[in-house]
Amino acid sequence: EVQLVESGGGRVQPGGSLRLSCAASGFSFDDYAIGWFRQAPGKEREGVSLITNDDDTYYAQSVEGRFTISIDNAKNTVYLQMNNLKLEDTAVYYCAANEGDIVKAYGNTWDHLGYDYWGQGTQVTVSS
């Protein structure tokens, strides 16, 4: 019943833009926080951005100022607008959900929590 489905990935040149979508079903954003993560080959998974059920947002330092997370509650969809993409942004991007109060307890280490629900991922490739 609970599902997260990412879309919007693709291949772009450095400096280009992509908008990722995370469509959720089976639960409400009223009680859950949604995070974006990414993993490149041979590297550990890292947190990219988070939006909480209180509409607070967090960004990794490496993407701050370039990426923007937002939510459309009516559509149960979270977006990640990625501008000025760099080679280092190449990775599989995942969205993940967890009960919001638990995420809040982690504070600035929100990306260390093992999230309950995950999408299948969407590939982002930045190359010239």
CSV table of C-alpha atoms in Angstrom, one decimal:
chain,number,residue,atom,x,y,z
A,1,GLU,CA,0.0,0.0,0.0
A,2,VAL,CA,2.8,2.5,0.9
A,3,GLN,CA,4.7,3.5,-2.2
A,4,LEU,CA,7.2,6.1,-3.2
A,5,VAL,CA,8.0,6.5,-6.9
A,6,GLU,CA,10.7,8.8,-8.2
A,7,SER,CA,10.8,10.3,-11.7
A,8,GLY,CA,12.5,13.1,-13.6
A,9,GLY,CA,16.0,11.8,-13.9
A,10,GLY,CA,18.1,11.9,-17.0
A,11,ARG,CA,21.3,13.1,-18.6
A,12,VAL,CA,22.3,16.7,-18.7
A,13,GLN,CA,25.3,18.8,-19.4
A,14,PRO,CA,27.1,20.7,-16.6
A,15,GLY,CA,25.2,23.8,-15.7
A,16,GLY,CA,21.9,22.2,-16.7
A,17,SER,CA,18.7,21.6,-14.6
A,18,LEU,CA,16.5,18.8,-13.7
A,19,ARG,CA,13.3,18.5,-11.6
A,20,LEU,CA,12.8,15.2,-9.7
A,21,SER,CA,9.5,14.1,-8.4
A,22,CYS,CA,8.6,11.7,-5.6
A,23,ALA,CA,5.0,10.6,-5.7
A,24,ALA,CA,3.7,9.1,-2.5
A,25,SER,CA,0.7,6.9,-1.8
A,26,GLY,CA,-0.7,5.0,1.1
A,27,PHE,CA,0.0,7.7,3.7
A,28,SER,CA,-0.3,11.4,4.4
A,29,PHE,CA,2.4,14.0,4.6
A,30,ASP,CA,0.7,15.4,7.7
A,31,ASP,CA,2.8,13.0,9.8
A,32,TYR,CA,5.8,12.2,7.7
A,33,ALA,CA,9.0,13.8,6.6
A,34,ILE,CA,10.4,13.2,3.1
A,35,GLY,CA,14.1,13.1,2.3
A,36,TRP,CA,16.1,13.0,-0.9
A,37,PHE,CA,19.3,10.8,-0.9
A,38,ARG,CA,21.8,10.0,-3.6
A,39,GLN,CA,24.4,7.3,-4.1
A,40,ALA,CA,27.2,7.3,-6.7
A,41,PRO,CA,29.1,4.1,-7.7
A,42,GLY,CA,31.7,3.2,-5.1
A,43,LYS,CA,30.5,5.9,-2.7
A,44,GLU,CA,28.3,5.9,0.4
A,45,ARG,CA,24.7,7.1,0.3
A,46,GLU,CA,24.4,10.7,1.3
A,47,GLY,CA,21.5,12.9,2.3
A,48,VAL,CA,20.7,15.7,-0.1
A,49,SER,CA,17.6,17.5,1.2
A,50,LEU,CA,14.7,17.1,3.6
A,51,ILE,CA,11.3,18.6,4.1
A,52,THR,CA,9.4,17.9,7.3
A,53,ASN,CA,5.7,17.7,8.0
A,54,ASP,CA,6.1,21.2,9.5
A,55,ASP,CA,7.5,22.4,6.2
A,56,ASP,CA,11.0,22.9,7.5
A,57,THR,CA,13.8,22.3,5.0
A,58,TYR,CA,17.4,21.1,5.1
A,59,TYR,CA,20.1,20.9,2.5
A,60,ALA,CA,23.5,19.3,2.2
A,61,GLN,CA,26.2,21.9,2.0
A,62,SER,CA,27.3,20.6,-1.4
A,63,VAL,CA,23.9,21.5,-2.9
A,64,GLU,CA,22.7,24.5,-0.9
A,65,GLY,CA,21.9,27.4,-3.2
A,66,ARG,CA,21.5,25.1,-6.2
A,67,PHE,CA,18.8,22.6,-5.2
A,68,THR,CA,15.3,23.4,-3.8
A,69,ILE,CA,12.9,21.0,-2.2
A,70,SER,CA,9.2,21.6,-2.2
A,71,ILE,CA,5.9,19.8,-1.6
A,72,ASP,CA,2.5,19.7,-3.2
A,73,ASN,CA,0.2,18.4,-0.4
A,74,ALA,CA,-2.8,18.1,-2.7
A,75,LYS,CA,-0.8,15.8,-5.1
A,76,ASN,CA,1.1,14.0,-2.3
A,77,THR,CA,4.3,14.8,-4.3
A,78,VAL,CA,7.7,16.1,-3.2
A,79,TYR,CA,9.9,17.8,-5.8
A,80,LEU,CA,13.7,18.4,-5.9
A,81,GLN,CA,14.6,21.2,-8.3
A,82,MET,CA,18.2,20.9,-9.3
A,83,ASN,CA,19.9,23.8,-11.0
A,84,ASN,CA,23.5,24.5,-12.1
A,85,LEU,CA,24.3,20.7,-12.0
A,86,LYS,CA,27.8,19.6,-11.6
A,87,LEU,CA,29.7,16.4,-12.5
A,88,GLU,CA,29.7,15.5,-8.8
A,89,ASP,CA,25.9,15.4,-8.8
A,90,THR,CA,25.9,12.2,-10.9
A,91,ALA,CA,24.2,9.5,-8.8
A,92,VAL,CA,21.0,7.5,-8.3
A,93,TYR,CA,18.6,9.7,-6.4
A,94,TYR,CA,16.1,8.2,-3.9
A,95,CYS,CA,13.3,9.6,-1.9
A,96,ALA,CA,12.5,8.2,1.5
A,97,ALA,CA,9.9,8.7,4.2
A,98,ASN,CA,9.7,8.4,7.9
A,99,GLU,CA,7.4,9.4,10.7
A,100,GLY,CA,8.1,13.1,11.2
A,101,ASP,CA,8.5,13.3,15.0
A,102,ILE,CA,11.3,10.6,14.8
A,103,VAL,CA,13.1,12.6,12.1
A,104,LYS,CA,12.8,15.7,14.2
A,105,ALA,CA,14.5,14.0,17.1
A,106,TYR,CA,17.6,13.5,14.9
A,107,GLY,CA,17.9,17.2,14.1
A,108,ASN,CA,20.8,18.1,11.9
A,109,THR,CA,21.7,14.4,11.6
A,110,TRP,CA,18.4,13.6,9.9
A,111,ASP,CA,20.3,11.7,7.2
A,112,HIS,CA,21.6,9.2,9.7
A,113,LEU,CA,18.2,7.8,10.4
A,114,GLY,CA,17.2,4.5,8.8
A,115,TYR,CA,14.1,5.6,6.9
A,116,ASP,CA,11.1,3.2,6.8
A,117,TYR,CA,10.1,3.7,3.2
A,118,TRP,CA,12.1,4.1,0.0
A,119,GLY,CA,11.5,4.5,-3.7
A,120,GLN,CA,13.3,2.6,-6.4
A,121,GLY,CA,15.5,5.5,-7.5
A,122,THR,CA,16.0,7.6,-10.6
A,123,GLN,CA,19.4,8.1,-12.4
A,124,VAL,CA,20.9,11.5,-12.8
A,125,THR,CA,23.9,11.8,-15.1
A,126,VAL,CA,25.8,15.0,-15.5
A,127,SER,CA,28.4,14.9,-18.3
A,128,SER,CA,29.8,17.0,-21.1
